[in-house]
PDB file of C-alpha atoms and ligand atoms in Angstrom:
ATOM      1  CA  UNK A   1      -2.110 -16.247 -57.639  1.00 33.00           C
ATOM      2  CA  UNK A   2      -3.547 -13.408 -60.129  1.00 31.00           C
ATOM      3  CA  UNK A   3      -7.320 -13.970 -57.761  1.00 32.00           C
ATOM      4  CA  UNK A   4      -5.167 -13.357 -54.488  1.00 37.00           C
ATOM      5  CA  UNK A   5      -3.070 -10.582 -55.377  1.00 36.00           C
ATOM      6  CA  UNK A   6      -6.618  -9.300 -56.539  1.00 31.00           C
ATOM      7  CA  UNK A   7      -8.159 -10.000 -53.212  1.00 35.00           C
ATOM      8  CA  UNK A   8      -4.780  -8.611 -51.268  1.00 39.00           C
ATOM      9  CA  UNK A   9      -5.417  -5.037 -53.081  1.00 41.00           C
ATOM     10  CA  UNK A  10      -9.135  -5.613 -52.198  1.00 40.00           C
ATOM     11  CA  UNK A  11      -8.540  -6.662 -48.368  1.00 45.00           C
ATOM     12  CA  UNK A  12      -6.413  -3.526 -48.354  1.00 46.00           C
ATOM     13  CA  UNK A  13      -8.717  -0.795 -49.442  1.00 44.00           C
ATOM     14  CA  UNK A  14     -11.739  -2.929 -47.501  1.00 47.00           C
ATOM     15  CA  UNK A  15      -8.933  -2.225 -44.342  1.00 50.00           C
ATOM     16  CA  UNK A  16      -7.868   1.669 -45.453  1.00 44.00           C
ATOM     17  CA  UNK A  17     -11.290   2.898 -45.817  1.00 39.00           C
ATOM     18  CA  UNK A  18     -12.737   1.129 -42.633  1.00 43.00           C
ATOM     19  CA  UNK A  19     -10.139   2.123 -40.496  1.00 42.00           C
ATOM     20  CA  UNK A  20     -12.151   4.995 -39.536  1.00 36.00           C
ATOM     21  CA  UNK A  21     -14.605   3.113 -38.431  1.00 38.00           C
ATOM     22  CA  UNK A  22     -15.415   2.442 -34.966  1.00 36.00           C
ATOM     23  CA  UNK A  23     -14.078  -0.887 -33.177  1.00 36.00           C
ATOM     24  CA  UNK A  24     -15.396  -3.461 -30.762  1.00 37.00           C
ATOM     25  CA  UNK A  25     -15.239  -6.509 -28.904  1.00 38.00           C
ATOM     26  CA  UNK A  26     -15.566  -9.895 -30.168  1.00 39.00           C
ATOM     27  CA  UNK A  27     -19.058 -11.531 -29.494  1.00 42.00           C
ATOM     28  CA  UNK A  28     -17.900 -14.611 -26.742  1.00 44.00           C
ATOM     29  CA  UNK A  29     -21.721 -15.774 -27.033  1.00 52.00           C
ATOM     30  CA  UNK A  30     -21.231 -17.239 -30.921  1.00 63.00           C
ATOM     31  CA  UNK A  31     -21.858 -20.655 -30.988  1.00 76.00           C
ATOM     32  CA  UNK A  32     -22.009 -22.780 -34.348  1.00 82.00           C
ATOM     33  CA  UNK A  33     -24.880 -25.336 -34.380  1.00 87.00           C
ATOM     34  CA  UNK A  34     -22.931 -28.573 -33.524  1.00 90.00           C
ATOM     35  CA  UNK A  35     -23.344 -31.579 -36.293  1.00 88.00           C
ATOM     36  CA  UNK A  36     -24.751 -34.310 -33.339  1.00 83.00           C
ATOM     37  CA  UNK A  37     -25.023 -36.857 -36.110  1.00 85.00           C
ATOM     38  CA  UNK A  38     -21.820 -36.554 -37.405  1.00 84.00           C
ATOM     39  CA  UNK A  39     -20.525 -39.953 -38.586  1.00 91.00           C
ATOM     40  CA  UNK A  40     -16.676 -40.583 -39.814  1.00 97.00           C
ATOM     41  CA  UNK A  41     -15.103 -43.020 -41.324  1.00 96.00           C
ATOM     42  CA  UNK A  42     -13.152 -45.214 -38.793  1.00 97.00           C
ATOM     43  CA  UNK A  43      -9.227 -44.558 -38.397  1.00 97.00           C
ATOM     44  CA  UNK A  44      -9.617 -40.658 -39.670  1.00 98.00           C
ATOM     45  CA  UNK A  45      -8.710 -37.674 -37.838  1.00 98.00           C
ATOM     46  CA  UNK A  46     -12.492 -36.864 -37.396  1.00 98.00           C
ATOM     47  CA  UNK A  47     -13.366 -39.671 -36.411  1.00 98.00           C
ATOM     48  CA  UNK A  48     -11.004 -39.955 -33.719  1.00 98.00           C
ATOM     49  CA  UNK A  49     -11.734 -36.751 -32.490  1.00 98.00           C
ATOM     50  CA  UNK A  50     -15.384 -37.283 -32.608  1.00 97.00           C
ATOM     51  CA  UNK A  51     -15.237 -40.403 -30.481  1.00 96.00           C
ATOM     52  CA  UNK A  52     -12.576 -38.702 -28.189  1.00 97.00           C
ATOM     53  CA  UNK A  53     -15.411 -35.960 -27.501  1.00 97.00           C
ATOM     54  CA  UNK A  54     -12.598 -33.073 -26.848  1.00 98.00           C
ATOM     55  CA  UNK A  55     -10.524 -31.218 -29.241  1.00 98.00           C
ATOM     56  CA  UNK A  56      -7.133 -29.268 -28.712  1.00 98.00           C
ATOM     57  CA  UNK A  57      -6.843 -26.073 -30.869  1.00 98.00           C
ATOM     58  CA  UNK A  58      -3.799 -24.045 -31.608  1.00 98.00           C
ATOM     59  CA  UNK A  59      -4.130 -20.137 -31.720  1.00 98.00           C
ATOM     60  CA  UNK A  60      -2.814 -16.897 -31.241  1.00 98.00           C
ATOM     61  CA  UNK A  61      -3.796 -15.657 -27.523  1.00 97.00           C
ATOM     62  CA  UNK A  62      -2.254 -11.729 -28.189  1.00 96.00           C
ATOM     63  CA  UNK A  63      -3.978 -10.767 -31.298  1.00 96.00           C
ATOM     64  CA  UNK A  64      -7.051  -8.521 -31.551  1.00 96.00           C
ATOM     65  CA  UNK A  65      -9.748  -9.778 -34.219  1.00 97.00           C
ATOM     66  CA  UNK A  66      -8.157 -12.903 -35.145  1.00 98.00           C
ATOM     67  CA  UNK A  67      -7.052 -14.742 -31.605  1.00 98.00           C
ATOM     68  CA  UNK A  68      -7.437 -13.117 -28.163  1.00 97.00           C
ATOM     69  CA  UNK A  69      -7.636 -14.349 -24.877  1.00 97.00           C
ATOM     70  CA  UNK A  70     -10.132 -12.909 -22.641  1.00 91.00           C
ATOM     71  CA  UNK A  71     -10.785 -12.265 -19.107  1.00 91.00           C
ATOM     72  CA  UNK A  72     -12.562 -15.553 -18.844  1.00 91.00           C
ATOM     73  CA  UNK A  73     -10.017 -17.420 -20.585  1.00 90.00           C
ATOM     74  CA  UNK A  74     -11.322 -18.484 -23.602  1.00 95.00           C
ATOM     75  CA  UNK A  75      -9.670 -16.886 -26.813  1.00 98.00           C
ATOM     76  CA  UNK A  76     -11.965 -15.179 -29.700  1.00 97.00           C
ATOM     77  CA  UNK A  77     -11.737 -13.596 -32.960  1.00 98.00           C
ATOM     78  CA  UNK A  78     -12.073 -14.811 -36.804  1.00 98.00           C
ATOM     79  CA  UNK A  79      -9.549 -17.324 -36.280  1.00 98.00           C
ATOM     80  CA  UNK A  80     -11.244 -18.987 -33.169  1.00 98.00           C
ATOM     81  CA  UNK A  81     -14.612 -18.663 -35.065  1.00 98.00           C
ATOM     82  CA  UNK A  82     -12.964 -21.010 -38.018  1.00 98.00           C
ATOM     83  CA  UNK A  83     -11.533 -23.223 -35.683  1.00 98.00           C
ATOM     84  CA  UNK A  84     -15.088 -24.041 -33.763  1.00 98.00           C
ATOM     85  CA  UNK A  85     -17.015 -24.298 -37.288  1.00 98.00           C
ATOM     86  CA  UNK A  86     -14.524 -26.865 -37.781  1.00 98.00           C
ATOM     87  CA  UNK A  87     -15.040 -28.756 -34.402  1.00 98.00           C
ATOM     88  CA  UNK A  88     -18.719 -28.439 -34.643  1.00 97.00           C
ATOM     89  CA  UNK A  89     -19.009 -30.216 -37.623  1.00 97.00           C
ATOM     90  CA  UNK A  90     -17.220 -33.274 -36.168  1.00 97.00           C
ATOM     91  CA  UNK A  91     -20.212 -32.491 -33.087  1.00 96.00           C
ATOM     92  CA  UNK A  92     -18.210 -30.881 -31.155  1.00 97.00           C
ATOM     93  CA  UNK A  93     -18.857 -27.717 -28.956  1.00 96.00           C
ATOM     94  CA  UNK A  94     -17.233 -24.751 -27.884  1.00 97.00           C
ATOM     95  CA  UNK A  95     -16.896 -26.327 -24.324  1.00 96.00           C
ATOM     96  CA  UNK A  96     -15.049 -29.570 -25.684  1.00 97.00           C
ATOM     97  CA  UNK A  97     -12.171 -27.268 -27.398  1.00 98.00           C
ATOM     98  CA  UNK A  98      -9.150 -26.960 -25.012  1.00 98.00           C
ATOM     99  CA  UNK A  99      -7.347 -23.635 -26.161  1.00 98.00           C
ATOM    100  CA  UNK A 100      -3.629 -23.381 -26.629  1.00 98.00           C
ATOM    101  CA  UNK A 101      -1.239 -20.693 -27.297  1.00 98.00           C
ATOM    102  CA  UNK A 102       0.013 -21.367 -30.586  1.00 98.00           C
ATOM    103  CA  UNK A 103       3.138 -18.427 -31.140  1.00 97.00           C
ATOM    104  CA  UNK A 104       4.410 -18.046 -34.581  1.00 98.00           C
ATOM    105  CA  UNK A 105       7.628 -19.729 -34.124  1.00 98.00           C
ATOM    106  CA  UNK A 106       6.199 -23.351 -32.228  1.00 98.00           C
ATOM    107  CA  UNK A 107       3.159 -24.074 -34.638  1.00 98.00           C
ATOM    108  CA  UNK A 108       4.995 -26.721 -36.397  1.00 98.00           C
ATOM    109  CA  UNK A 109       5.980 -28.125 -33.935  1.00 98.00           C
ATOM    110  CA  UNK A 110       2.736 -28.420 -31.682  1.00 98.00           C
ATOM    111  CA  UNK A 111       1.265 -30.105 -34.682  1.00 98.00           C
ATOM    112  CA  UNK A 112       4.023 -32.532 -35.520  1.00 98.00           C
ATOM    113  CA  UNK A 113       4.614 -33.360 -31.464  1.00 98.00           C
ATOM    114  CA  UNK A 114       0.509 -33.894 -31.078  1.00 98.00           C
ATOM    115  CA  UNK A 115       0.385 -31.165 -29.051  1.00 98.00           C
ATOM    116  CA  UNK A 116      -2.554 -29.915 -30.389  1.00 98.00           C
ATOM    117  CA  UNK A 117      -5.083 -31.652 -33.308  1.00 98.00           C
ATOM    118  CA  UNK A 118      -4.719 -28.813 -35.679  1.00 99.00           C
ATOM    119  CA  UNK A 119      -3.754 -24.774 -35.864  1.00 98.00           C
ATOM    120  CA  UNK A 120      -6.121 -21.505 -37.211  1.00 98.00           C
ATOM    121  CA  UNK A 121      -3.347 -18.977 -36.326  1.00 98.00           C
ATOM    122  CA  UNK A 122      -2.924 -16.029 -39.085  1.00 98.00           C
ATOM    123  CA  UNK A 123      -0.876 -19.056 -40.244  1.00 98.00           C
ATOM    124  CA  UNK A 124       0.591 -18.596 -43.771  1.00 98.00           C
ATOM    125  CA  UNK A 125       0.626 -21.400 -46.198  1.00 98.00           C
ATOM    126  CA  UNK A 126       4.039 -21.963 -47.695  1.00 98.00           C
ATOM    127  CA  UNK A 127       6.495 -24.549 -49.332  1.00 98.00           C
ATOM    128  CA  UNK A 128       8.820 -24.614 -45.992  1.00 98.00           C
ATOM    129  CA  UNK A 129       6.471 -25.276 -43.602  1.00 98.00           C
ATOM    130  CA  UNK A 130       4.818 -27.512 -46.006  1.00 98.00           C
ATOM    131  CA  UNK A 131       7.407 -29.711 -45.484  1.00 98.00           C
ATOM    132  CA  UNK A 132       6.949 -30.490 -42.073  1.00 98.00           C
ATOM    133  CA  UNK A 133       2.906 -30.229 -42.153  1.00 98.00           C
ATOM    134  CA  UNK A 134      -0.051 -30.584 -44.429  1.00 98.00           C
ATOM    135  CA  UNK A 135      -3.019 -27.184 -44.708  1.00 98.00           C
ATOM    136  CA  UNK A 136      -5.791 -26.777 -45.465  1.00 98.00           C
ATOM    137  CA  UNK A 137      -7.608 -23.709 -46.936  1.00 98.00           C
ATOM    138  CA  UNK A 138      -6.900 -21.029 -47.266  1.00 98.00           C
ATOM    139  CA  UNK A 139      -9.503 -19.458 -45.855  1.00 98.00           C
ATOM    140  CA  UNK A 140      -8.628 -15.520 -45.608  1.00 98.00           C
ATOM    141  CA  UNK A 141      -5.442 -13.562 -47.539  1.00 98.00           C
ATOM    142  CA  UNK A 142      -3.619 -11.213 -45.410  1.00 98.00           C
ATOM    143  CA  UNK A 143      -0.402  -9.047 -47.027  1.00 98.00           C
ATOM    144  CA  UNK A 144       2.054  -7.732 -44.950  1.00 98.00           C
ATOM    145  CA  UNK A 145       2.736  -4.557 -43.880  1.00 98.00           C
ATOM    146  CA  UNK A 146       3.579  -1.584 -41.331  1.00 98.00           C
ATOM    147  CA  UNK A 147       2.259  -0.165 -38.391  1.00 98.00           C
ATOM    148  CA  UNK A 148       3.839   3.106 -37.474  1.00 98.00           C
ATOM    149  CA  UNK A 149       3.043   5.814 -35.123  1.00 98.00           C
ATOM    150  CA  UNK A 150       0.110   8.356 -36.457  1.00 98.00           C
ATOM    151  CA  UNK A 151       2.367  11.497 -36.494  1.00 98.00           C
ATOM    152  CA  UNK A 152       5.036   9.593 -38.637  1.00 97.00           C
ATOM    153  CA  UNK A 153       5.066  10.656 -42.426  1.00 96.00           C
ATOM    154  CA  UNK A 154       8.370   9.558 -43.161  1.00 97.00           C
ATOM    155  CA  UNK A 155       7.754   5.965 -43.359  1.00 98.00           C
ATOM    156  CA  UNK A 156       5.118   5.057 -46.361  1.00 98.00           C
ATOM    157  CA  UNK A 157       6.140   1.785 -47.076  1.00 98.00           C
ATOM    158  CA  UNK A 158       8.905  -0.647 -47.166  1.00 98.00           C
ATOM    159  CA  UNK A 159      11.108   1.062 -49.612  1.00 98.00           C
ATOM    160  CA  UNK A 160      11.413   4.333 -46.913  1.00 98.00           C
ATOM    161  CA  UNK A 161      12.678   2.150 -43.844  1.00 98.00           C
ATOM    162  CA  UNK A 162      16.138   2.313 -44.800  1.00 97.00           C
ATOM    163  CA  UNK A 163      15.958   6.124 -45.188  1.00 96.00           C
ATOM    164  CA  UNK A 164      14.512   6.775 -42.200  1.00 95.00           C
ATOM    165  CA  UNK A 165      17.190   4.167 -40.589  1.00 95.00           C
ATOM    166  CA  UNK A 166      14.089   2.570 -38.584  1.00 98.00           C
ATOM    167  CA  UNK A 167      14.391  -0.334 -36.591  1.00 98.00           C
ATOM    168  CA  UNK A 168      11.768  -2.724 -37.587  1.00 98.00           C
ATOM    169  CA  UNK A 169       9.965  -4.799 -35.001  1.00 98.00           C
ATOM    170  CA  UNK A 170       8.579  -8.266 -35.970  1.00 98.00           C
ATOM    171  CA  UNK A 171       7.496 -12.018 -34.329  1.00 98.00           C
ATOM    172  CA  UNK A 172      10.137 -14.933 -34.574  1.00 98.00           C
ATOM    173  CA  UNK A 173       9.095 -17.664 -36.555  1.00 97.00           C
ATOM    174  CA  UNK A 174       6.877 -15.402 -38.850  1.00 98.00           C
ATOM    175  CA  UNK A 175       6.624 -14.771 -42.910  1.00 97.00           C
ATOM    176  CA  UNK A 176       7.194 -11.239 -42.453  1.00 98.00           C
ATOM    177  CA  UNK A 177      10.209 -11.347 -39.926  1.00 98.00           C
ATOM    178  CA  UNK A 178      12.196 -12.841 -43.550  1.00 97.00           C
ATOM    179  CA  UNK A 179      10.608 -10.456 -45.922  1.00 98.00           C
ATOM    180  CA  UNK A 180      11.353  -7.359 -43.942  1.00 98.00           C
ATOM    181  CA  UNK A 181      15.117  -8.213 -44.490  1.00 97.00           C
ATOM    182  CA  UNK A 182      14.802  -7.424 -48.039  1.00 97.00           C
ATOM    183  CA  UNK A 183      14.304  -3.982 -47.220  1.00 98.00           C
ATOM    184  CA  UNK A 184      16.291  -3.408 -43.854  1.00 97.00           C
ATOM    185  CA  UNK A 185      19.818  -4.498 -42.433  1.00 96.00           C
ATOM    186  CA  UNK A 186      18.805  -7.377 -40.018  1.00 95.00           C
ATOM    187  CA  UNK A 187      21.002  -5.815 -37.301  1.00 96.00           C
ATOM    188  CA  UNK A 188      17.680  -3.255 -37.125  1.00 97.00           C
ATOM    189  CA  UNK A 189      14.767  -5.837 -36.957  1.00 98.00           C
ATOM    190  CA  UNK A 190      13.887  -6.574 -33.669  1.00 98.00           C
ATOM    191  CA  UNK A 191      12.269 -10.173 -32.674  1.00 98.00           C
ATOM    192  CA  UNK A 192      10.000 -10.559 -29.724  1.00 98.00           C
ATOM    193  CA  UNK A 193       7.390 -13.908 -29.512  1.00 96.00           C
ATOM    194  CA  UNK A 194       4.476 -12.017 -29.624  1.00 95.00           C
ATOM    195  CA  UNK A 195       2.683  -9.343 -31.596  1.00 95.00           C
ATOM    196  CA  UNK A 196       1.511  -7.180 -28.855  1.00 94.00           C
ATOM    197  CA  UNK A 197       5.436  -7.167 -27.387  1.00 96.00           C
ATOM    198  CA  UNK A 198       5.690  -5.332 -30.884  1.00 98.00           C
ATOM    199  CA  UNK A 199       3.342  -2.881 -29.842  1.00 97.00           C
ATOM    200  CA  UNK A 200       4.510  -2.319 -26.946  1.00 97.00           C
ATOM    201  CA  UNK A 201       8.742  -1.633 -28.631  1.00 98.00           C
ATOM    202  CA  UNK A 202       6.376   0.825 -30.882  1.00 98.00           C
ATOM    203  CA  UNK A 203       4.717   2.880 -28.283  1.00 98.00           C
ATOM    204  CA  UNK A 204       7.927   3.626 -26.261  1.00 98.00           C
ATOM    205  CA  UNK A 205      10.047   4.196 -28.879  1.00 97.00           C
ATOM    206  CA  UNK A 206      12.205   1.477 -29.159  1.00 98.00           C
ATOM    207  CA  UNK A 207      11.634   0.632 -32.683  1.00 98.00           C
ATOM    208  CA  UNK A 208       9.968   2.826 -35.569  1.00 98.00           C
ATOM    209  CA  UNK A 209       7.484   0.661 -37.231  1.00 98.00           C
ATOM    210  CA  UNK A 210       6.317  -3.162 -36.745  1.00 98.00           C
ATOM    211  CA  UNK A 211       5.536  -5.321 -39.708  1.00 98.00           C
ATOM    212  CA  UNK A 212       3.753  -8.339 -40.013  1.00 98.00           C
ATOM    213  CA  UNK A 213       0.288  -9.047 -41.481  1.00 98.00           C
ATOM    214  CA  UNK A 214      -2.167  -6.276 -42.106  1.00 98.00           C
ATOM    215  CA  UNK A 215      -5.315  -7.698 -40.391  1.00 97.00           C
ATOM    216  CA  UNK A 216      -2.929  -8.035 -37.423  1.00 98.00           C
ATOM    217  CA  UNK A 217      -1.957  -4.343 -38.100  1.00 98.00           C
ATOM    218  CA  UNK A 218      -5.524  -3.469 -37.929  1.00 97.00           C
ATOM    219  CA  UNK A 219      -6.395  -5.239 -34.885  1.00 96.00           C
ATOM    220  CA  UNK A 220      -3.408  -3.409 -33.180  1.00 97.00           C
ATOM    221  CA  UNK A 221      -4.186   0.049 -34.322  1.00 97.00           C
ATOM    222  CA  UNK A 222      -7.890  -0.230 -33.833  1.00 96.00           C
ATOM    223  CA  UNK A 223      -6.952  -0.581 -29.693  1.00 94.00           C
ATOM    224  CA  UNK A 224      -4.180   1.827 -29.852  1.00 96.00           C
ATOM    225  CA  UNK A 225      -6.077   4.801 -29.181  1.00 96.00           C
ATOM    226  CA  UNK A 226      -5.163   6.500 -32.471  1.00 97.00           C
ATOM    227  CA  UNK A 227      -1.676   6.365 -31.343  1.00 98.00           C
ATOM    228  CA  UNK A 228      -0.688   3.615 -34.426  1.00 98.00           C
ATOM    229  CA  UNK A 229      -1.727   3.966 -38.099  1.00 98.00           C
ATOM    230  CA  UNK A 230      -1.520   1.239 -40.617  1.00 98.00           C
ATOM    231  CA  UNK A 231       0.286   2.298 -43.795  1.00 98.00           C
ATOM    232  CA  UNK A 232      -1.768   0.297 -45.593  1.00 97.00           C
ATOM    233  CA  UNK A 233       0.419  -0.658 -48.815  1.00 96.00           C
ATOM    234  CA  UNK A 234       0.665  -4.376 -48.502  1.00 98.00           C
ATOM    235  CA  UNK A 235       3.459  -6.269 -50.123  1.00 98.00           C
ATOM    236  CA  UNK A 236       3.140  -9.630 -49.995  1.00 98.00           C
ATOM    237  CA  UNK A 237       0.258 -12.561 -50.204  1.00 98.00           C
ATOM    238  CA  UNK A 238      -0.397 -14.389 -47.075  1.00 98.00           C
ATOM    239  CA  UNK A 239      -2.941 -17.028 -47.570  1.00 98.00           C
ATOM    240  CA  UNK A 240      -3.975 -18.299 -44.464  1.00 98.00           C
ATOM    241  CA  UNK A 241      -4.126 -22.094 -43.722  1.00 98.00           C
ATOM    242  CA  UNK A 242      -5.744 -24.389 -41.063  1.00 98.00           C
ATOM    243  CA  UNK A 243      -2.094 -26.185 -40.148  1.00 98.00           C
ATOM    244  CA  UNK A 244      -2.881 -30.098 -39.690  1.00 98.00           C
ATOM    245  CA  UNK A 245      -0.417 -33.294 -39.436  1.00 98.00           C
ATOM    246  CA  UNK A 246       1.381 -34.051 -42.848  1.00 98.00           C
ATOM    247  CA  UNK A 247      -0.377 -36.294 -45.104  1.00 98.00           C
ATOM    248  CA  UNK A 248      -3.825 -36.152 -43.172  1.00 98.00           C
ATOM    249  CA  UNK A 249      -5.540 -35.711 -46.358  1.00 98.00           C
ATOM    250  CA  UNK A 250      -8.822 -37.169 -45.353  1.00 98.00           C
ATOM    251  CA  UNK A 251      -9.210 -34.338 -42.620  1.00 98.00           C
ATOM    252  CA  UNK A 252      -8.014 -31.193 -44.740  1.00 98.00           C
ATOM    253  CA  UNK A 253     -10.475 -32.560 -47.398  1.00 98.00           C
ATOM    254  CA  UNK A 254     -12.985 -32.464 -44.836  1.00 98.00           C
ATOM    255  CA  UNK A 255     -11.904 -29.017 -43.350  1.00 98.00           C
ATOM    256  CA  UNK A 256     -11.765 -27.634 -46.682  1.00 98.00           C
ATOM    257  CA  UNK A 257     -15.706 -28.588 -47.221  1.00 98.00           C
ATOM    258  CA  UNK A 258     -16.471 -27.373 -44.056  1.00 98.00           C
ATOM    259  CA  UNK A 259     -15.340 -23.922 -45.253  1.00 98.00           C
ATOM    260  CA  UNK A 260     -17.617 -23.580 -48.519  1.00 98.00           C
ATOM    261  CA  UNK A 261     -20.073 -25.197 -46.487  1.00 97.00           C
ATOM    262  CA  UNK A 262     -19.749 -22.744 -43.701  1.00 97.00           C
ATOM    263  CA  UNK A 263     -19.729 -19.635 -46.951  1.00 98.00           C
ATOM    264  CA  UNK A 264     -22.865 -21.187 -48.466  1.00 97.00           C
ATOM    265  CA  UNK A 265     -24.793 -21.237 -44.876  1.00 96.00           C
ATOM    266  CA  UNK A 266     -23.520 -17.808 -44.068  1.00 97.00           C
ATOM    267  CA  UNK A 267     -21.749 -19.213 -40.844  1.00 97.00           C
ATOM    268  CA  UNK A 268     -18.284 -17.975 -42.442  1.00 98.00           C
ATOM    269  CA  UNK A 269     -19.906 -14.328 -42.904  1.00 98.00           C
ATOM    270  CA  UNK A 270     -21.265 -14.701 -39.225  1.00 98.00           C
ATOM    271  CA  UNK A 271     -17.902 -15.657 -38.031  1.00 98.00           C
ATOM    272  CA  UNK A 272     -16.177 -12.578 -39.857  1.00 98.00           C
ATOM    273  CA  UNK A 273     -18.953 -10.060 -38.910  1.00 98.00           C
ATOM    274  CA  UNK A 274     -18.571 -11.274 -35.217  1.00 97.00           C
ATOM    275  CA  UNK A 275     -14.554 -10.981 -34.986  1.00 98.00           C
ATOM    276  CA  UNK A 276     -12.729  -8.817 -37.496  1.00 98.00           C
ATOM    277  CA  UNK A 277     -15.998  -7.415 -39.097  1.00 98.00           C
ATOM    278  CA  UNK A 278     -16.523  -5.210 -36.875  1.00 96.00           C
ATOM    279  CA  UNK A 279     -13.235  -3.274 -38.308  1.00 96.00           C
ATOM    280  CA  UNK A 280     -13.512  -3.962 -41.353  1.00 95.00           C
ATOM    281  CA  UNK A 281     -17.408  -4.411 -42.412  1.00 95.00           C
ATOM    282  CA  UNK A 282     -16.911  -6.346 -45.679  1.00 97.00           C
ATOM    283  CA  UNK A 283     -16.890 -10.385 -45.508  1.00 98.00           C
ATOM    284  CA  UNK A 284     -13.780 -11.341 -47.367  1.00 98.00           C
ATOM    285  CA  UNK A 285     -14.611 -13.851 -50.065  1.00 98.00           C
ATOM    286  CA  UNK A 286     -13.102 -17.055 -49.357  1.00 98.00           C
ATOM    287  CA  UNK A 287     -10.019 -17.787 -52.000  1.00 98.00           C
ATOM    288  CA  UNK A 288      -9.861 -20.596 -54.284  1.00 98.00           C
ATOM    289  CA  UNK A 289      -8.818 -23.366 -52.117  1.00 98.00           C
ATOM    290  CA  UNK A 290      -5.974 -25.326 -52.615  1.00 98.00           C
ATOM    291  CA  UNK A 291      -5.579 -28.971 -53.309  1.00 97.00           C
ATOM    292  CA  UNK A 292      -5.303 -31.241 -50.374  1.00 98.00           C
ATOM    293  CA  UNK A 293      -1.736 -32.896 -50.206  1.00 89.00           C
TER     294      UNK A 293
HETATM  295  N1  LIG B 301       0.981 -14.919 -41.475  1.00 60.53           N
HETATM  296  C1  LIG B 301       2.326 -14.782 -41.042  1.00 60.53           C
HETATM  297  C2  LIG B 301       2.903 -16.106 -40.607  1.00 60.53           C
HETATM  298  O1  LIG B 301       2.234 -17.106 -40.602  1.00 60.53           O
HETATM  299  C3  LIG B 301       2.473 -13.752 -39.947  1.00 60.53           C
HETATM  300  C4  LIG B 301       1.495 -13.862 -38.840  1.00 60.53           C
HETATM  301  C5  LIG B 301       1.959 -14.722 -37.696  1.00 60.53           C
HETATM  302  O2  LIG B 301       3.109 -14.598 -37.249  1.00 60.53           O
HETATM  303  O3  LIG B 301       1.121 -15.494 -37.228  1.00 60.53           O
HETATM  304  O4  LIG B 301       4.055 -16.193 -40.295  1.00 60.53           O
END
């Protein structure tokens, strides 16, 4: 825990100082070199997949860096660059990945119904969920935070919101929707399904600040036109896990060694320079990762 709040604090300057950096799209034309001889032991995950020659992927469609849908349908960011390392090392491509909109409050369930075959989704690793599904990674920390408007100075972190009797807009179904009642009276957080809904409660004045995590912050203030700021004080550790069916401990073993292979090829720097990198220029270092369960 001591390494992550360490990496939190360093994710957070890494975000404060780049801020004033200049954004950009996601690069659609990023294609990991697909594993054609990949070979699985029968009855796993992988190999089932594999043999099926198609994949179903959960992710966020609404989020800027991590998981957004494009014009031409096809989601991108860090998140969606994780998720097709991980497909292409069971040999499959891009173009056998069927994307689905994976909201905060239905991830879960999509993986316990079948709906999809696993979940990169700014998807926090906890006890709770971990009772209803198995993760793998992590392979990013987030820590939540605020997004207010540029011209506020009275709100500076979570301790001011009750002061400044804001009304605090958040996702259902998320890690930070909870937290943010330790600071506020629920009857002032406001739940919408979607991030960008959020944004949207911010910009006409309907709430005073949206929390949730800070990488989603940053993708939301980097296309706001200067018209957000981050706060940039983070208060929690969000460690962010690949969600897969309880119990499938062959395939998070294999996810996880997808991911230090992917950091000791320099595919997981690619995929962050691609997406989020272009933000926020430093590669995260990928935390310790945890013991498949
Ligand atoms: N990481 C947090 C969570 O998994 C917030 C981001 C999200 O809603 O996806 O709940």
């Amino acid at each position: 825990m001591r390494l992550r709040s360490l990496m939190a604090g360093a994710v957070s300057t890494a975000l404060a100082v780049t801020l004033t950096a200049c954004g950009g799209s996601s690069d659609t034309s990023n294609q990991p070199s697909v594993n054609a001889e990949a070979n699985f032991e029968a009855g796993t995950t992988m190999a089932k997949l594999k043999d099926a020659g198609k994949v179903k992927i959960g992710t966020k469609f609404d989020q800027p860096l991590f998981g957004l849908k494009g014009l031409d349908g096809t989601p991108t960011g860090f998140d969606v660059e994780i998720a097709k390392l991980i497909a292409a090392k069971m040999g499959l491509s891009a173009d056998k990945i069927e994307w689905v909109e994976a909201q905060s409050k239905v991830r879960e369930e999509f993986i316990e119904q079948g709906k999809v075959d696993y979940v990169v989704a700014t998807y926090t690793i906890n006890d709770k969920r971990k009772e209803r599904i198995s993760f793998a990674g992590p392979y990013y920390e987030a820590g939540q935070d605020l997004m207010v408007k540029s011209d506020d100075s009275t709100i500076t972190g979570p301790d001011t919101l009750k002061a400044a009797n804001a009304k605090v807009c958040s996702v259902i179904g998320s890690t930070p929707a909870e937290k943010i009642k330790e600071y506020v009276d629920p009857a002032n957080v406001v739940l919408f399904d979607g991030y960008s809904k959020c944004a949207d409660a911010l910009r006409t004045g309907q709430v005073q600040a949206v929390t949730t995590d800070n990488v989603i912050l940053l993708g939301l203030v980097d296309g706001s036109n200067d018209e957000f700021k981050l706060v940039g004080k983070p208060f929690t550790e969000e460690p962010y896990g690949i969600g897969i069916k309880k119990g499938d401990t062959k395939f998070c073993e294999f996810i996880n060694k997808t991911l230090t292979d992917a950091v000791a090829d320099g595919s997981y720097d690619k995929a962050w320079k691609d997406t989020a990198g272009k933000v926020s220029p430093e590669t995260p270092k990928l935390p310790e990762l945890d013991t498949c369960s």
